[in-house]
Coordinates of C-alpha atoms and ligand atoms in Angstrom, one line a residue:
M244 CA -4.8 25.7 53.9
L245 CA -1.9 24.9 56.2
P246 CA -2.3 21.6 58.0
K247 CA -2.1 21.6 61.8
I248 CA 1.6 22.0 62.9
S249 CA 3.5 22.6 66.1
Y250 CA 6.6 24.9 66.0
I251 CA 9.8 24.5 68.0
R252 CA 12.9 26.7 68.1
P253 CA 15.8 24.7 69.5
N254 CA 18.8 26.5 71.0
S255 CA 21.6 24.7 69.2
L256 CA 22.3 22.3 66.3
R257 CA 22.7 19.5 68.8
E258 CA 19.3 20.1 70.3
A259 CA 17.7 20.4 66.8
L260 CA 19.1 17.0 65.8
K261 CA 17.8 15.5 68.9
I262 CA 14.2 16.8 68.3
L263 CA 14.4 15.9 64.6
S264 CA 15.1 12.3 65.3
S265 CA 11.4 11.8 66.2
M266 CA 8.8 11.0 63.5
G267 CA 6.8 13.8 61.8
T268 CA 9.3 16.6 62.2
Y269 CA 10.5 19.0 59.4
V270 CA 13.5 21.3 59.2
H271 CA 12.4 25.0 58.8
A272 CA 15.1 27.4 57.6
G273 CA 13.8 30.5 55.7
G274 CA 10.4 28.8 55.2
T275 CA 10.0 30.2 51.6
D276 CA 9.6 26.7 50.1
L277 CA 8.5 24.7 53.2
L278 CA 5.4 26.7 53.9
G279 CA 4.3 26.5 50.3
C280 CA 4.8 22.7 50.3
M281 CA 2.7 22.5 53.5
Q282 CA -0.1 24.5 51.9
E283 CA 0.0 22.4 48.8
G284 CA -0.4 19.2 50.9
I285 CA 3.1 17.8 50.2
Y286 CA 3.6 17.4 53.9
P287 CA 1.0 16.3 56.4
G288 CA 0.9 18.2 59.7
G289 CA 3.7 17.6 62.2
T290 CA 6.3 19.5 64.1
M291 CA 8.3 22.2 62.3
V292 CA 11.7 22.5 63.9
S293 CA 13.1 26.0 63.1
I294 CA 16.8 26.3 62.8
S295 CA 16.5 29.8 61.3
H296 CA 18.1 31.6 64.2
L297 CA 21.1 29.3 64.8
Q298 CA 24.2 31.4 64.5
E299 CA 26.5 28.4 64.2
L300 CA 24.9 27.7 60.7
K301 CA 25.3 31.2 59.4
G302 CA 27.9 33.1 57.4
I303 CA 30.8 32.7 55.0
S304 CA 34.4 32.2 56.2
R305 CA 37.8 31.5 54.7
R306 CA 39.2 28.0 55.3
P307 CA 42.8 27.3 56.2
D308 CA 43.4 25.8 52.7
G309 CA 42.2 29.1 51.1
G310 CA 38.8 27.8 50.1
L311 CA 35.5 29.0 51.6
K312 CA 33.0 27.6 54.1
I313 CA 29.4 28.6 53.6
G314 CA 27.0 28.0 56.5
S315 CA 23.7 26.4 55.4
L316 CA 21.7 29.3 56.7
T317 CA 23.6 31.9 54.7
T318 CA 21.0 33.7 52.6
L319 CA 21.1 33.8 48.8
A320 CA 21.4 37.6 49.0
E321 CA 24.5 37.3 51.1
I322 CA 26.1 34.8 48.7
A323 CA 25.2 36.9 45.6
S324 CA 26.9 40.0 47.1
H325 CA 29.9 38.5 48.8
A326 CA 33.1 40.0 47.4
G327 CA 35.2 36.8 47.6
I328 CA 32.5 34.7 45.9
R329 CA 31.9 37.3 43.2
E330 CA 35.6 37.5 42.4
H331 CA 36.7 33.8 42.7
Y332 CA 33.5 31.8 42.3
S333 CA 31.4 34.0 40.0
A334 CA 29.2 31.1 38.8
L335 CA 27.8 30.8 42.4
A336 CA 27.3 34.5 42.8
L337 CA 25.4 34.7 39.5
G338 CA 23.4 31.6 40.3
A339 CA 22.3 33.0 43.7
A340 CA 21.5 36.4 42.2
S341 CA 19.3 34.8 39.5
A342 CA 17.2 32.8 41.9
A343 CA 13.7 34.0 42.8
S344 CA 13.0 37.6 43.7
P345 CA 15.0 40.1 46.0
Q346 CA 12.6 39.4 48.9
L347 CA 13.0 35.6 48.6
R348 CA 16.8 35.9 48.3
N349 CA 16.8 37.9 51.6
Q350 CA 14.9 35.2 53.3
G351 CA 15.8 32.0 51.5
T352 CA 19.0 30.1 52.5
I353 CA 21.5 28.1 50.6
G354 CA 20.6 24.9 52.5
G355 CA 16.9 25.4 51.7
N356 CA 17.8 26.2 48.1
L357 CA 19.6 22.9 47.7
C358 CA 16.8 20.9 49.5
Q359 CA 13.7 22.6 48.0
R360 CA 11.1 20.2 46.6
P361 CA 10.3 19.9 42.9
R362 CA 8.2 22.6 41.3
C363 CA 6.4 20.2 38.9
W364 CA 2.8 21.2 38.7
Y365 CA 1.6 17.6 39.0
F366 CA 3.7 17.0 42.1
R367 CA 2.5 20.3 43.7
G368 CA -1.0 19.8 42.5
D369 CA -3.7 17.3 43.3
F370 CA -2.2 14.3 41.5
P371 CA -1.1 11.1 43.1
C372 CA 2.1 11.0 41.0
S373 CA 5.0 8.5 41.4
R374 CA 7.0 11.0 43.5
K375 CA 4.2 11.0 46.0
G376 CA 3.9 7.2 46.1
G377 CA 1.5 6.8 43.1
S378 CA 2.1 4.7 40.0
M379 CA 2.7 7.2 37.2
C380 CA 4.3 10.4 36.1
Y381 CA 1.5 12.6 34.8
A382 CA 4.0 14.8 32.8
V383 CA 4.7 12.0 30.4
G384 CA 1.4 12.3 28.6
G385 CA 0.5 15.7 29.9
E386 CA 1.7 19.3 30.1
N387 CA 5.4 18.7 29.8
E388 CA 6.8 21.9 28.3
N389 CA 8.8 22.7 31.4
H390 CA 9.9 19.2 32.1
A391 CA 13.2 17.2 31.8
I392 CA 15.0 16.3 28.6
F393 CA 17.7 14.3 30.4
G394 CA 17.5 11.7 33.1
G395 CA 13.8 11.4 33.5
S396 CA 13.2 7.7 33.9
G397 CA 9.8 7.5 35.5
C398 CA 9.7 11.1 36.8
Y399 CA 10.4 14.2 34.7
F400 CA 10.5 17.1 37.1
I401 CA 13.4 19.6 36.7
H402 CA 15.7 20.3 39.6
P403 CA 14.7 23.8 40.6
S404 CA 17.9 25.1 42.3
D405 CA 20.0 27.8 40.6
T406 CA 22.9 27.3 43.0
A407 CA 23.3 23.5 42.7
S408 CA 24.7 23.5 39.2
P409 CA 27.3 26.3 39.9
L410 CA 28.3 24.6 43.2
I411 CA 28.9 21.3 41.4
A412 CA 30.8 23.1 38.6
L413 CA 33.0 24.5 41.3
D414 CA 33.6 21.0 42.9
A415 CA 31.8 22.0 46.2
R416 CA 31.4 19.5 49.1
I417 CA 28.6 19.4 51.6
R418 CA 28.5 18.5 55.3
I419 CA 25.4 16.8 56.8
A420 CA 24.8 16.2 60.4
G421 CA 22.4 13.6 61.9
A422 CA 21.7 12.1 65.3
K423 CA 24.2 9.3 64.4
G424 CA 27.0 11.7 63.3
D425 CA 28.3 13.7 60.4
R426 CA 29.1 12.9 56.8
T427 CA 30.8 15.0 54.1
M428 CA 30.5 14.3 50.4
A429 CA 30.9 15.8 47.0
L430 CA 27.8 17.9 46.3
S431 CA 27.5 16.0 43.0
T432 CA 26.6 12.8 45.0
F433 CA 24.1 14.6 47.2
F434 CA 21.3 14.6 44.7
L435 CA 19.3 11.4 43.8
S436 CA 18.0 10.7 40.3
P437 CA 14.5 9.2 40.0
K438 CA 16.2 5.9 39.0
E439 CA 18.0 5.9 42.4
D440 CA 15.0 6.9 44.4
I441 CA 11.8 8.2 43.0
T442 CA 10.4 9.7 46.2
R443 CA 13.5 11.6 47.4
E444 CA 15.6 14.2 45.7
T445 CA 18.7 14.1 48.0
V446 CA 20.5 11.5 50.2
L447 CA 19.2 13.2 53.3
H448 CA 17.5 10.9 55.7
P449 CA 14.7 12.2 57.9
G450 CA 16.2 14.2 60.8
E451 CA 19.4 15.1 59.0
I452 CA 20.5 18.7 58.6
V453 CA 22.8 20.3 56.0
V454 CA 25.4 22.1 58.0
E455 CA 27.7 23.7 55.5
I456 CA 29.1 23.8 52.0
F457 CA 32.8 23.9 51.2
L458 CA 34.4 25.4 48.2
P459 CA 38.0 24.4 47.3
P460 CA 40.5 27.1 46.7
A461 CA 40.1 28.4 43.1
P462 CA 43.0 27.1 41.1
Q463 CA 45.2 29.5 39.0
G464 CA 43.5 30.3 35.7
M465 CA 40.0 29.3 36.8
R466 CA 37.0 31.2 35.4
S467 CA 33.4 30.4 36.0
T468 CA 29.9 31.7 35.1
Y469 CA 26.3 30.8 35.2
R470 CA 23.7 31.7 32.7
K471 CA 19.9 31.1 33.0
V472 CA 17.2 31.3 30.4
R473 CA 13.7 31.9 31.8
A474 CA 10.3 32.7 30.3
R475 CA 10.2 36.2 31.7
G476 CA 12.6 38.7 33.1
A477 CA 11.1 38.9 36.6
W478 CA 11.5 36.0 39.0
D479 CA 11.1 32.6 37.3
F480 CA 12.7 29.2 37.4
A481 CA 15.1 28.1 34.6
L482 CA 13.8 26.7 31.4
A483 CA 17.5 25.9 30.9
G484 CA 20.7 27.1 32.4
V485 CA 24.4 26.3 32.4
A486 CA 27.1 26.6 35.0
A487 CA 30.6 26.5 33.4
S488 CA 33.9 26.5 35.2
L489 CA 37.1 26.3 33.2
Q490 CA 40.7 26.3 34.1
I491 CA 42.8 27.8 31.4
V492 CA 46.5 27.4 31.2
A493 CA 48.5 29.0 28.4
G494 CA 45.3 29.5 26.4
K495 CA 44.3 25.8 26.7
V496 CA 41.5 24.3 28.7
E497 CA 43.2 22.3 31.5
R498 CA 40.0 21.3 33.3
A499 CA 36.3 21.8 32.4
R500 CA 33.1 21.4 34.3
I501 CA 29.8 22.0 32.5
V502 CA 26.6 21.5 34.6
L503 CA 23.1 22.1 33.2
S504 CA 20.1 23.3 35.2
G505 CA 16.4 23.4 34.4
V506 CA 16.6 20.3 32.1
A507 CA 16.9 17.2 34.4
P508 CA 15.7 16.0 37.8
V509 CA 19.3 16.5 39.1
P510 CA 21.9 19.1 38.2
W511 CA 23.1 17.6 34.9
R512 CA 26.8 17.3 34.4
V513 CA 27.7 16.9 30.7
A514 CA 30.9 14.9 30.6
E515 CA 30.7 14.8 26.8
A516 CA 30.9 18.6 26.6
E517 CA 33.8 18.7 29.1
A518 CA 35.7 16.1 27.1
A519 CA 35.1 18.2 23.9
L520 CA 37.0 21.1 25.6
A521 CA 39.7 19.3 27.5
G522 CA 43.2 20.1 26.2
R523 CA 41.8 22.4 23.5
L524 CA 42.2 26.1 22.8
L525 CA 39.1 28.0 24.0
N526 CA 37.6 29.4 20.8
G527 CA 34.5 29.4 18.7
E528 CA 35.2 25.9 17.2
S529 CA 35.7 24.2 20.6
A530 CA 32.7 26.0 22.1
K531 CA 30.5 24.8 19.2
Q532 CA 31.7 21.2 19.6
A533 CA 31.1 21.3 23.3
A534 CA 27.6 22.6 22.8
T535 CA 26.8 19.9 20.3
A536 CA 28.2 17.3 22.6
A537 CA 26.0 18.7 25.5
I538 CA 22.7 17.8 23.7
K539 CA 23.8 14.4 22.4
N540 CA 21.8 12.4 24.9
A541 CA 18.8 14.6 25.1
E542 CA 15.4 12.8 25.1
P543 CA 12.7 15.4 24.9
L544 CA 9.1 14.8 25.7
A545 CA 6.2 15.8 23.3
R546 CA 6.2 19.5 24.3
N547 CA 9.7 20.4 25.3
E548 CA 11.8 19.7 22.2
Y549 CA 12.6 23.5 22.1
K550 CA 14.8 22.9 25.1
V551 CA 17.3 20.9 23.1
E552 CA 18.3 23.8 20.8
L553 CA 18.0 26.2 23.8
V554 CA 20.7 24.1 25.7
R555 CA 22.9 24.0 22.6
G556 CA 22.8 27.7 22.2
V557 CA 23.2 28.6 25.9
V558 CA 26.2 26.2 26.3
E559 CA 28.0 27.7 23.3
E560 CA 27.4 31.3 24.4
T561 CA 28.3 30.6 28.0
I562 CA 31.6 29.0 27.0
L563 CA 32.4 31.8 24.6
E564 CA 31.6 34.3 27.4
L565 CA 34.4 32.7 29.4
Q566 CA 36.9 33.3 26.6
A567 CA 36.6 37.0 27.3
V568 CA 37.1 36.8 31.1
P569 CA 40.6 37.6 32.3
S570 CA 42.0 34.8 34.6
Ligands
FAD794 C1 8.0 32.3 44.1 C2 9.3 31.6 44.2 C3 10.2 31.6 43.2 C4 11.4 31.0 43.3 N1 12.3 31.0 42.3 C5 13.5 30.3 42.3 C6 14.4 30.4 41.3 O1 14.2 31.0 40.3 N2 15.6 29.7 41.5 C7 15.8 28.9 42.6 O2 16.9 28.4 42.7 N3 14.9 28.9 43.6 C8 13.8 29.6 43.5 N4 12.9 29.5 44.5 C9 13.2 28.7 45.7 C10 13.8 29.5 46.7 O3 15.1 29.9 46.4 C11 13.9 28.6 47.9 O4 12.5 28.6 48.3 C12 14.7 29.0 49.0 O5 16.1 29.1 48.7 C13 14.6 28.0 50.1 O6 15.3 28.4 51.2 P1 14.6 28.5 52.6 O7 15.6 28.8 53.6 O8 13.4 29.4 52.6 O9 14.1 26.9 52.8 P2 12.9 26.3 53.5 O10 11.6 26.7 52.9 O11 13.0 26.6 55.0 O12 13.2 24.8 53.3 C14 13.1 24.2 52.0 C15 13.3 22.7 52.1 O13 14.6 22.4 52.5 C16 14.6 21.8 53.8 N5 15.8 22.4 54.5 C17 16.0 23.7 54.6 N6 17.2 23.9 55.2 C18 17.7 22.7 55.4 C19 18.9 22.3 56.0 N7 19.9 23.1 56.5 N8 19.1 20.9 56.1 C20 18.2 20.0 55.7 N9 17.0 20.4 55.1 C21 16.8 21.7 55.0 C22 13.3 22.0 54.4 O14 12.9 21.0 55.3 C23 12.4 22.1 53.2 O15 12.0 20.8 52.7 C24 11.7 30.2 44.5 C25 10.8 30.2 45.5 C26 9.5 30.8 45.4 C27 8.6 30.7 46.6

């Protein structure tokens, strides 16, 4: 059952920030995750501040430097079908297209996708887990087949977003607005691990709003992709996924970004796999070595050891897929 809530539709970002600076307020964008969280008791009642109609937060536009600006209210469907994103930032188009179902992609926004709450069944269920202020992570000794194999420390949920890893692989930045002003940062620093803060998934403070995401111009020779493995072909969250972006110059990997999804509480960048590719020819041997490096620090729980081999396989296949993509 939904708790008792009030609902406000401010006329501008400025007005929204002013209202959000009071206690007990929540940002409502597409509502596809927020309403579920409210029903599941993650949030008590309060005031829902809907930004869903604010034109200033919508759309995709070209930046003067040749990169792209994506408003936080841009829907996943718009991102998945945008010609410029499909051509130059394919990992992002594929990530957005693989999230949820067509109906949810039409309603769900990129800002909401990055800020959605964990899907862990203990967090969403009737358990006073550490993320809800309790003293333990029930997944450690419980049903942990879908949980993290990297970066768990005290809380083992997996980051649910299929756009976060591609965006980090593409070196995206994010702009946040609050009553006290704006800040812009690399998206890789936006997410908080359980070690940094066990009750928050992002650096957002109450009342702050994600305004937009910036993609830098795609360098010459850059190719990117996203691959997601899920338990069933219809909508489902990732069991494991990988976003890869490689810059290839004269057949050699000049720059590599390999970011895993579905395996850690944050999008998991694997520097070891990137190092295994840097300066090398992109071929079966370098892809295999990168995949082996990607699983080096995995720490599976009792029921999710299968994910280690899954990650190895999906990283190798994804890198090899990029071998065949023309720059
Ligand atoms: C059945 C189902 C299946 C799904 N499967 C997948 C999947 O496979 N992959 C995947 O990636 N996602 C999946 N999702 C999640 C879905 O993509 C998100 O629910 C959606 O993108 C959230 O967008 P929204 O605009 O509806 O956010 P909302 O529900 O409005 O908000 C979600 C959260 O983000 C906060 N928020 C929203 N916008 C902002 C903003 N601009 N600034 C600050 N905070 C903000 C809200 O306060 C709330 O906490 C699934 C969801 C459902 C219900």
